[in-house]
Every structure is written in C-alpha cells, then in structure tokens.
CSV table of C-alpha atoms in Angstrom, one decimal:
chain,number,residue,atom,x,y,z
A,74,MET,CA,26.4,72.2,77.8
A,75,TYR,CA,25.8,68.5,78.3
A,76,HIS,CA,25.4,67.8,74.6
A,77,PRO,CA,27.1,64.5,73.9
A,78,ASP,CA,28.9,65.9,70.8
A,79,LYS,CA,30.6,68.5,72.9
A,80,CYS,CA,31.5,66.5,76.0
A,81,GLY,CA,34.3,64.4,74.6
A,82,GLY,CA,32.5,61.1,75.0
A,83,ASP,CA,31.6,61.6,78.7
A,84,PRO,CA,29.2,58.7,79.4
A,85,SER,CA,27.2,60.8,82.0
A,86,ALA,CA,26.6,63.6,79.5
A,87,SER,CA,24.1,61.6,77.5
A,88,GLU,CA,22.0,60.9,80.7
A,89,LYS,CA,22.1,64.5,81.8
A,90,PHE,CA,21.2,65.7,78.4
A,91,LYS,CA,18.1,63.4,78.5
A,92,LEU,CA,17.1,64.8,81.9
A,93,VAL,CA,17.4,68.3,80.6
A,94,ASN,CA,15.1,67.6,77.6
A,95,GLU,CA,12.5,65.9,79.8
A,96,SER,CA,12.6,68.9,82.2
A,97,TYR,CA,12.2,71.3,79.3
A,98,GLU,CA,9.2,69.3,78.0
A,99,ILE,CA,7.5,69.4,81.4
A,100,LEU,CA,8.1,73.2,81.7
A,101,MET,CA,6.7,73.8,78.2
A,102,ASP,CA,3.6,71.6,78.6
A,103,SER,CA,1.1,73.0,81.1
A,104,VAL,CA,-0.6,69.6,81.7
A,105,LYS,CA,2.6,67.8,82.3
A,106,ARG,CA,3.8,70.6,84.6
A,107,GLN,CA,0.6,70.3,86.7
A,108,LEU,CA,1.0,66.5,86.9
A,109,TYR,CA,4.6,67.0,87.9
A,110,ASP,CA,3.6,69.4,90.7
A,111,ARG,CA,1.1,66.9,92.0
A,112,TYR,CA,2.6,63.5,91.5
A,113,GLY,CA,6.3,64.0,90.9
A,114,PRO,CA,8.5,62.8,88.0
A,115,SER,CA,6.3,59.8,87.2
A,116,LEU,CA,3.4,62.1,86.3
A,117,ASN,CA,1.1,59.4,87.5
A,118,PRO,CA,-0.9,59.2,90.8
A,119,PRO,CA,0.2,56.5,93.2
A,120,GLY,CA,-1.8,53.3,93.4
A,121,PRO,CA,-3.5,51.8,96.5
A,122,ASN,CA,-1.3,50.9,99.4
A,123,CYS,CA,1.2,53.5,98.0
A,124,TYR,CA,2.3,51.2,95.2
A,125,PRO,CA,3.0,53.3,92.1
A,126,PRO,CA,1.3,52.3,88.9
A,127,PRO,CA,3.6,50.6,86.3
A,128,SER,CA,5.8,52.9,84.3
A,129,HIS,CA,5.0,51.3,81.0
A,130,PRO,CA,1.5,51.6,79.5
A,131,MET,CA,-0.8,48.8,80.5
A,132,PRO,CA,-2.5,46.8,77.6
A,133,LYS,CA,-6.2,47.5,77.2
A,134,LYS,CA,-8.4,45.2,79.3
A,135,LYS,CA,-11.1,43.2,77.6
A,136,GLY,CA,-14.5,45.0,77.8
A,137,VAL,CA,-17.5,43.4,79.5
A,138,ASP,CA,-20.1,42.0,77.1
A,139,LEU,CA,-23.6,43.5,77.1
A,140,VAL,CA,-26.0,40.6,77.5
A,141,GLN,CA,-29.8,40.8,77.2
A,142,PRO,CA,-32.7,38.4,76.4
A,143,ILE,CA,-34.5,38.4,73.1
A,144,ILE,CA,-38.1,37.1,73.3
A,145,ILE,CA,-38.9,34.4,70.7
A,146,THR,CA,-42.1,32.3,70.5
A,147,LEU,CA,-42.0,28.6,69.8
A,148,ALA,CA,-43.6,29.2,66.4
A,149,GLU,CA,-40.8,31.7,65.5
A,150,LEU,CA,-38.3,29.1,66.4
A,151,PHE,CA,-40.1,26.7,64.1
A,152,THR,CA,-40.2,29.1,61.1
A,153,GLY,CA,-37.1,31.2,61.8
A,154,THR,CA,-37.6,35.0,62.2
A,155,ILE,CA,-35.9,38.4,61.9
A,156,LYS,CA,-36.2,40.8,64.8
A,157,LYS,CA,-35.4,44.5,64.8
A,158,ILE,CA,-34.2,45.3,68.3
A,159,GLN,CA,-33.6,48.7,69.8
A,160,VAL,CA,-30.5,48.6,72.0
A,161,THR,CA,-29.1,51.2,74.3
A,162,ARG,CA,-25.4,51.1,75.1
A,163,ASN,CA,-22.6,53.3,76.5
A,164,ILE,CA,-20.1,54.9,74.1
A,165,LEU,CA,-17.1,57.1,74.8
A,166,CYS,CA,-18.1,60.8,74.8
A,167,LYS,CA,-17.3,62.1,71.3
A,168,ASN,CA,-16.7,65.6,72.7
A,169,CYS,CA,-14.0,64.8,75.2
A,170,LYS,CA,-13.0,61.4,73.6
A,171,GLY,CA,-13.5,59.7,76.9
A,172,SER,CA,-11.2,61.9,78.9
A,173,GLY,CA,-13.8,63.6,81.0
A,174,THR,CA,-12.7,67.1,80.0
A,175,ASN,CA,-12.4,69.1,76.8
A,176,LYS,CA,-10.1,71.9,78.3
A,177,GLU,CA,-6.5,71.7,77.4
A,178,ASN,CA,-5.3,73.3,80.7
A,179,ALA,CA,-7.7,71.3,83.0
A,180,ILE,CA,-6.0,70.1,86.1
A,181,PRO,CA,-6.5,66.3,86.8
A,182,TYR,CA,-7.2,65.3,90.3
A,183,LYS,CA,-6.6,62.0,92.0
A,184,CYS,CA,-9.8,60.0,92.3
A,185,LEU,CA,-10.7,59.9,96.0
A,186,MET,CA,-12.8,56.7,95.6
A,187,CYS,CA,-9.9,54.6,94.5
A,188,ASP,CA,-7.0,56.8,95.7
A,189,GLY,CA,-5.9,57.1,92.1
A,190,GLY,CA,-5.3,53.4,91.9
A,191,ARG,CA,-8.0,52.8,89.2
A,192,VAL,CA,-9.4,49.8,91.1
A,193,ARG,CA,-11.3,49.4,94.4
A,194,TYR,CA,-10.8,46.6,96.9
A,195,LEU,CA,-14.2,45.4,98.1
A,196,ASP,CA,-14.9,41.7,98.5
A,197,VAL,CA,-13.2,41.4,95.1
A,198,LEU,CA,-11.0,43.7,93.1
A,199,VAL,CA,-13.3,45.8,90.9
A,200,GLU,CA,-12.8,48.8,88.6
A,201,CYS,CA,-13.5,52.1,90.2
A,202,ASN,CA,-16.8,53.4,88.9
A,203,ASN,CA,-16.0,57.0,89.8
A,204,CYS,CA,-13.1,57.5,87.5
A,205,PHE,CA,-13.9,54.5,85.2
A,206,GLY,CA,-10.5,52.9,85.8
A,207,THR,CA,-8.4,56.0,84.9
A,208,GLY,CA,-7.4,57.1,88.5
A,209,ILE,CA,-8.1,60.7,87.8
A,210,VAL,CA,-11.1,63.1,87.8
A,211,TYR,CA,-11.7,66.7,87.1
A,212,GLN,CA,-13.4,69.5,89.0
A,213,ASP,CA,-16.9,70.4,87.8
A,214,ARG,CA,-15.8,73.6,86.1
A,215,ASP,CA,-13.3,71.6,84.0
A,216,SER,CA,-15.6,68.6,83.3
A,217,CYS,CA,-16.9,68.0,79.8
A,218,GLN,CA,-20.2,69.8,79.4
A,219,TYR,CA,-21.7,67.0,77.2
A,220,CYS,CA,-21.0,64.0,79.5
A,221,ALA,CA,-20.6,65.9,82.8
A,222,GLY,CA,-17.2,64.3,83.3
A,223,ARG,CA,-18.6,60.8,83.1
A,224,LYS,CA,-16.6,60.1,80.0
A,225,LEU,CA,-19.4,58.1,78.6
A,226,LYS,CA,-22.7,58.8,76.8
A,227,SER,CA,-25.6,56.6,76.0
A,228,GLU,CA,-26.5,55.7,72.5
A,229,THR,CA,-29.7,54.0,71.2
A,230,ARG,CA,-29.7,52.2,67.9
A,231,LYS,CA,-31.6,49.4,66.1
A,232,LEU,CA,-30.1,46.1,65.2
A,233,VAL,CA,-31.4,43.3,63.0
A,234,VAL,CA,-31.2,39.9,64.7
A,235,ASP,CA,-31.6,36.8,62.5
A,236,ILE,CA,-33.0,33.8,64.4
A,237,MET,CA,-32.4,30.6,62.5
A,238,LYS,CA,-35.2,28.1,62.4
A,239,GLY,CA,-34.7,25.2,64.7
A,240,SER,CA,-32.8,27.3,67.3
A,241,HIS,CA,-33.1,26.5,70.9
A,242,TYR,CA,-33.9,28.5,74.0
A,243,GLY,CA,-30.7,29.5,75.8
A,244,GLU,CA,-28.7,29.8,72.6
A,245,LYS,CA,-26.7,33.1,72.0
A,246,VAL,CA,-26.6,35.4,69.0
A,247,SER,CA,-23.5,37.7,69.3
A,248,PHE,CA,-22.6,41.0,67.6
A,249,PHE,CA,-18.9,41.5,68.0
A,250,GLY,CA,-17.8,45.0,69.2
A,251,GLU,CA,-21.4,46.2,69.6
A,252,GLY,CA,-21.4,46.2,73.4
A,253,ASP,CA,-20.6,49.0,75.8
A,254,GLU,CA,-17.6,51.1,75.1
A,255,GLN,CA,-15.3,51.5,78.1
A,256,VAL,CA,-12.5,53.8,79.1
A,257,GLU,CA,-9.1,52.2,78.5
A,258,ALA,CA,-10.7,48.9,77.5
A,259,THR,CA,-11.7,47.2,74.3
A,260,THR,CA,-15.3,47.3,73.3
A,261,GLY,CA,-17.3,44.3,74.5
A,262,ASN,CA,-19.7,42.3,72.5
A,263,LEU,CA,-23.5,42.5,72.4
A,264,VAL,CA,-25.0,39.1,73.2
A,265,PHE,CA,-28.7,38.2,72.8
A,266,ILE,CA,-29.9,35.1,74.6
A,267,ILE,CA,-32.9,33.4,72.9
A,268,SER,CA,-35.6,33.3,75.6
A,269,PRO,CA,-39.3,32.5,75.9
A,270,ALA,CA,-41.9,35.0,77.0
A,271,PRO,CA,-42.4,35.2,80.8
A,272,ASP,CA,-45.8,33.8,80.3
A,273,ALA,CA,-44.6,31.1,77.9
A,274,ALA,CA,-46.8,28.3,79.4
A,275,HIS,CA,-48.7,28.5,76.1
A,276,GLN,CA,-45.5,27.6,74.3
A,277,GLU,CA,-43.9,25.0,76.5
A,278,ASN,CA,-46.7,23.2,78.3
A,279,VAL,CA,-48.6,20.3,76.8
A,280,ASN,CA,-51.9,21.5,75.3
A,281,SER,CA,-54.8,19.8,73.7
A,282,TYR,CA,-56.6,20.2,70.5
A,283,THR,CA,-60.4,20.1,70.6
A,284,HIS,CA,-61.9,18.1,67.7
A,285,PRO,CA,-62.3,20.5,64.8
A,286,LYS,CA,-66.0,19.5,64.3
A,287,SER,CA,-66.8,21.2,67.6
A,288,ILE,CA,-64.6,24.3,67.3
A,289,SER,CA,-63.2,25.3,63.9
A,290,PRO,CA,-61.5,23.5,61.0
A,291,ASN,CA,-58.7,26.1,61.2
A,292,PHE,CA,-58.2,25.8,65.0
A,293,ASN,CA,-54.4,26.0,65.7
A,294,GLY,CA,-53.5,24.0,68.7
A,295,LYS,CA,-50.3,24.2,70.7
A,296,PHE,CA,-47.2,22.0,70.8
A,297,LYS,CA,-44.5,21.0,73.3
A,298,ARG,CA,-41.0,20.9,72.1
A,299,VAL,CA,-38.9,17.8,73.1
A,300,GLY,CA,-35.4,18.3,71.6
A,301,ASN,CA,-35.9,18.3,67.9
A,302,ASP,CA,-39.3,16.6,68.2
A,303,LEU,CA,-42.8,18.0,68.9
A,304,PHE,CA,-45.5,16.6,71.1
A,305,ILE,CA,-49.2,17.2,71.1
A,306,LYS,CA,-52.4,15.8,72.6
A,307,LEU,CA,-55.4,15.5,70.4
A,308,HIS,CA,-59.0,15.0,71.5
A,309,VAL,CA,-61.0,12.5,69.4
A,310,PRO,CA,-64.6,11.4,69.8
A,311,LEU,CA,-65.2,7.8,70.9
A,312,VAL,CA,-66.9,6.8,67.7
A,313,GLU,CA,-63.9,7.9,65.6
A,314,ALA,CA,-61.4,6.2,68.0
A,315,LEU,CA,-63.3,3.0,67.3
A,316,THR,CA,-64.1,3.3,63.6
A,317,GLY,CA,-61.3,5.4,62.1
A,318,GLY,CA,-61.1,9.1,61.3
A,319,GLU,CA,-59.0,12.1,60.5
A,320,ILE,CA,-58.0,15.3,62.3
A,321,LYS,CA,-56.8,18.4,60.4
A,322,ILE,CA,-54.0,20.2,62.2
A,323,THR,CA,-52.7,23.7,61.3
A,324,HIS,CA,-49.0,23.6,62.0
A,325,MET,CA,-46.9,26.5,63.3
A,326,ASP,CA,-46.0,27.5,59.8
A,327,SER,CA,-49.7,27.7,58.8
A,328,ARG,CA,-49.5,24.4,56.8
A,329,ASP,CA,-52.4,22.0,57.2
A,330,ILE,CA,-51.4,18.5,58.0
A,331,TYR,CA,-53.7,15.5,58.4
A,332,CYS,CA,-53.6,12.9,61.1
A,333,ARG,CA,-55.4,9.8,59.8
A,334,TRP,CA,-56.0,6.3,61.2
A,335,ASN,CA,-57.7,3.4,59.6
A,336,ALA,CA,-61.0,1.8,60.5
A,337,ASP,CA,-59.3,-1.4,61.6
A,338,GLU,CA,-57.1,0.5,64.1
A,339,ILE,CA,-58.6,1.4,67.4
A,340,LEU,CA,-57.0,4.4,69.1
A,341,SER,CA,-55.9,3.9,72.7
A,342,GLN,CA,-55.4,6.6,75.3
A,343,GLU,CA,-52.2,4.9,76.4
A,344,SER,CA,-50.5,4.6,73.0
A,345,LEU,CA,-48.2,7.1,71.4
A,346,TYR,CA,-48.3,7.8,67.6
A,347,LYS,CA,-45.9,9.6,65.4
A,348,MET,CA,-45.9,11.7,62.2
A,349,GLU,CA,-42.3,11.6,60.8
A,350,GLY,CA,-40.7,14.8,59.6
A,351,GLU,CA,-43.3,17.1,61.2
A,352,GLY,CA,-41.2,18.1,64.3
A,353,MET,CA,-38.8,21.0,64.7
A,354,PRO,CA,-36.3,21.9,62.0
A,355,ILE,CA,-32.8,20.7,62.8
A,356,VAL,CA,-30.1,23.5,62.4
A,357,GLY,CA,-27.6,22.6,59.8
A,358,GLN,CA,-29.6,19.7,58.4
A,359,PRO,CA,-32.2,19.5,55.6
A,360,ARG,CA,-34.7,17.6,57.8
A,361,ASN,CA,-37.0,17.9,60.7
A,362,GLY,CA,-37.7,15.9,63.8
A,363,ASP,CA,-40.9,14.0,64.3
A,364,LEU,CA,-44.3,14.9,65.7
A,365,TYR,CA,-45.5,12.6,68.5
A,366,ILE,CA,-49.2,12.4,69.2
A,367,LYS,CA,-51.2,11.2,72.2
A,368,PHE,CA,-54.9,10.8,71.8
A,369,ILE,CA,-57.5,11.7,74.4
A,370,VAL,CA,-60.7,9.8,73.7
A,371,ASP,CA,-63.8,11.8,74.6
A,372,PHE,CA,-66.5,9.6,75.9
A,373,PRO,CA,-70.2,10.8,75.7
A,374,LYS,CA,-71.7,12.2,78.8
A,375,LYS,CA,-74.8,10.1,78.6
A,376,LEU,CA,-76.4,7.4,76.3
A,377,SER,CA,-80.0,6.8,75.6
A,378,THR,CA,-81.6,3.4,76.3
A,379,LYS,CA,-81.6,2.7,72.6
A,380,GLN,CA,-77.9,3.5,72.3
A,381,GLN,CA,-77.1,1.3,75.2
A,382,GLN,CA,-79.0,-1.6,73.6
A,383,LEU,CA,-77.2,-1.1,70.3
A,384,LEU,CA,-73.8,-1.1,71.9
A,385,ARG,CA,-74.5,-4.3,73.9
A,386,SER,CA,-75.8,-5.9,70.7
A,387,THR,CA,-72.8,-4.8,68.7
A,388,PHE,CA,-70.3,-6.1,71.3
A,389,ASN,CA,-72.5,-9.2,72.1
A,390,HIS,CA,-72.6,-8.1,75.7
A,391,THR,CA,-75.3,-8.9,78.3
A,392,LEU,CA,-75.6,-6.7,81.4
A,393,GLN,CA,-75.4,-8.8,84.5
A,394,LEU,CA,-76.1,-7.2,87.9
A,395,ASP,CA,-75.9,-8.8,91.4
A,396,THR,CA,-79.3,-7.9,92.7
A,397,THR,CA,-78.5,-9.4,96.1
A,398,SER,CA,-75.8,-6.8,96.8
A,399,ASP,CA,-76.7,-3.9,99.0
A,400,HIS,CA,-73.7,-1.7,98.0
A,401,PRO,CA,-74.8,1.8,96.6
A,402,PRO,CA,-73.8,2.7,93.1
A,403,ILE,CA,-70.8,4.9,92.4
A,404,HIS,CA,-71.3,8.6,91.7
A,405,PRO,CA,-69.2,11.3,90.1
A,406,VAL,CA,-66.8,13.4,92.3
A,407,PRO,CA,-67.4,17.1,92.4
A,408,PRO,CA,-64.8,19.2,90.6
A,409,GLU,CA,-63.3,20.8,93.8
A,410,GLU,CA,-62.9,17.4,95.4
A,411,HIS,CA,-61.5,16.0,92.2
A,412,ASN,CA,-58.8,18.6,92.0
A,413,GLN,CA,-57.9,18.2,95.6
A,414,PHE,CA,-57.5,14.4,95.2
A,415,LYS,CA,-55.3,14.9,92.1
A,416,HIS,CA,-53.1,17.2,94.1
A,417,ASN,CA,-52.9,14.6,96.9
A,418,LEU,CA,-51.9,11.9,94.5
A,419,LYS,CA,-48.8,13.9,93.5
A,420,GLN,CA,-47.6,14.1,97.1
A,421,PRO,CA,-45.0,11.4,97.8
A,422,ASN,CA,-46.2,10.3,101.2
A,423,TYR,CA,-49.5,11.9,101.7
A,424,GLN,CA,-51.4,11.2,104.9
A,425,THR,CA,-54.8,12.4,105.9
A,426,PRO,CA,-54.6,15.2,108.4
A,427,LYS,CA,-55.4,14.0,111.9
A,428,THR,CA,-58.2,15.5,113.9
A,429,THR,CA,-59.0,14.8,117.5
A,430,HIS,CA,-62.6,14.3,118.6
A,431,PRO,CA,-63.9,14.4,122.2
A,432,HIS,CA,-64.4,10.6,122.2
A,433,GLU,CA,-60.8,10.0,120.8
A,434,TYR,CA,-57.7,9.8,122.8
A,435,THR,CA,-54.0,10.3,121.9
A,436,GLN,CA,-51.2,8.1,123.2
A,437,ASP,CA,-50.8,10.5,126.1
A,438,HIS,CA,-54.3,9.6,127.3
A,439,PRO,CA,-54.8,5.8,127.1
A,440,THR,CA,-58.3,4.5,127.4
A,441,THR,CA,-57.3,1.7,129.7
A,442,THR,CA,-54.6,1.3,132.3
A,443,GLU,CA,-52.7,-1.9,133.0
A,444,PRO,CA,-52.9,-3.2,136.6
A,445,GLU,CA,-49.9,-2.5,138.6
A,446,ALA,CA,-47.6,-5.5,139.3
A,447,PRO,CA,-47.7,-6.8,142.8
A,448,GLN,CA,-44.8,-5.5,144.9
A,449,CYS,CA,-42.8,-7.6,147.4
A,450,THR,CA,-42.9,-6.5,151.0
A,451,GLN,CA,-39.8,-7.0,153.1
A,452,MET,CA,-40.3,-9.5,155.9
C-alpha cells in the first residue's frame, strides 16, 4: 500500500516502501534473518568498544608478503643459476571459498577473540587470528569439513627462480601474487632473498691456493668477493718468487686462467697484483670486475750447507757473527703459543694477567713505611 505510484506523490511513501522490501528480503533469506536476530538491522556484529563496523564495504587490505631465503653459492652468483624451489603457502579453501562453512543455513557467531571487531588490541593493532579478520566464526558442526573452519588450506608447489650472474647477497627476487592468500585481503607476493649458506665461510673468507705442483694442476681455490671484484691469496715457492713463474687457476666457471710474472719481477708479500676482467660479472653491463691477488711466498724449512753457500755467493753476502756476544740464538715458537700471541696482538689494550707471589706485595701492603713526622707537644 506504500507503493509510490499509488500514494499520490507522498514523499514518505518511497522510504516506507524501501523498508518493506528490505524486511521482505530478510524474512525470505535464512542467513540474513539469523544475522538480523543476532545483530539487528545492520546485519553486522559490533566492533570493539561497541563501535559498529562501517556500513559501506571496506576495501581489501594489502596482503602480507611471504619472504624466505634462497641459498646461493658464490660460484653460482658468478655463473648465474636456475633453482627449482618447493614452496608451501596458504590459499583460500576451495570448498568453502574462504568463508569457513559450506552450509547455506549455517549460523555465523561473533568471534569471541576479537568481539566481532576483526582486529585485536595487543601492544599494537593486529588482525584477529581466530576469525582471520572477518569477525565471525561457525560452530564445529557447521564448519567446512575440508579446512575445519580455518578458511585456509596449505598448498605446495614448485617455482623456477632465475638468479642472474653478478647478483649480490641480500638482493630480492619477487613473484607477484604468489604469496599467502588471505581472507578479505589481496594476495601477497612471494619474495626470495639471495643468501649464503649458513656455513659460508668457504665462500666469503679469504682462502689460499697451494701451489699446483704440490697438490693438483686442477686444484680450485676459493675467492672473496669485494663488490664487483674478487680477491685471492696464492702460495708461491721462494725460487719462483725470485725468478719468475706461472700459476694455473681454475676459475669458478671452470675456466683455466694463468697468473704469470716475469723473471725480472720479484714478487713481494706486501704487494697487490691484479688481473683485469676476471672479477665478478656486473649486472646490466657486458664486463666483469677485476681479480686482485696477494702472494704468500713459501720459504723452505731448511737449507743444506751447500745451498747456503750458493745463496751467499749469488747475493755476494758474507756471514758476519759477533762471537763476543753471549746472547742465545732465537728459536721457533710452539704452535699453541703462536696462536695465543696472535690472539693477544688483536686485543686493543692487552695487558699480561697479574699474579701475586709470596714475595710480592700489592699497594695495600707496602714493603717499607715512611717514618712518622715529629709531632709538636703543647708547652
């Protein structure tokens, strides 16, 4: 009877007709009828502190990214690599479509953890992990049998991750929309962080080659990355340091490169040498950094008398000893003492630990006492 066409232009008729239609829809829809009985005309549970949720639909919040490390060796960063990674993520339950129930007449209940407000107030405002930010839950008998009312299921899949040569540790490789699916939120991204192995000392620490004559011509030493450059220490015998030589190095891409120096160039342990273009690839550029080399000259453990004489003759050197001195000759330090002394050298203000012997005294026990000053007597 409140139809606008039959009320002669009564302005209130339109509003009343709208209310009648809404009431009819609620009476005919069992879910809306149950929500009306529980929460009133808004059909929504009240929020925390009795503030009702907004009447208009809220825009979907941005989902949280799924972040995990991907272990890459230094050699793989040098050559580039493709990794097949198995990833487990949350997806909306396909059976209930993320609602928590697959029954049409299921009665939604206000989540007791967030009081229906979708968020919880802890130290900070966080989404309720009981109702997944929806504000409602269902009884066990009405819950989806596939996800047990959790609204989410786990999914495992394989992804192909392409690591470009020259990449750096800490860089990210992102797959958009491949993160966790979330209720009433956009799907986050899957982010891989390029990381070294937990025991990556063999990749990042400075290591040394042993001369190939004593190990193997194909011995592959280890490098340290310094930005786009590489650094390595090479052992070389004393005779080759003085007379010239060559060391064959197998690089991280299995190429053999040759480190040569001329006979008129004497290698010094304090000098730094460079092979241009043998460092790390530079992303986006058709060139590499450089390879820096520090030589460690290996001295012989002992020389025969004939070898000593030949050396002195070669260098025109005459041994001169002070036979009047009574100082004992030096001697090598045992390995344990050597390591302890190296450790002490690294300490900024190292002092020898003090020990007190029976014949020593501290400042609290002076060895002598000063005579007392004469005191005046009153006359």
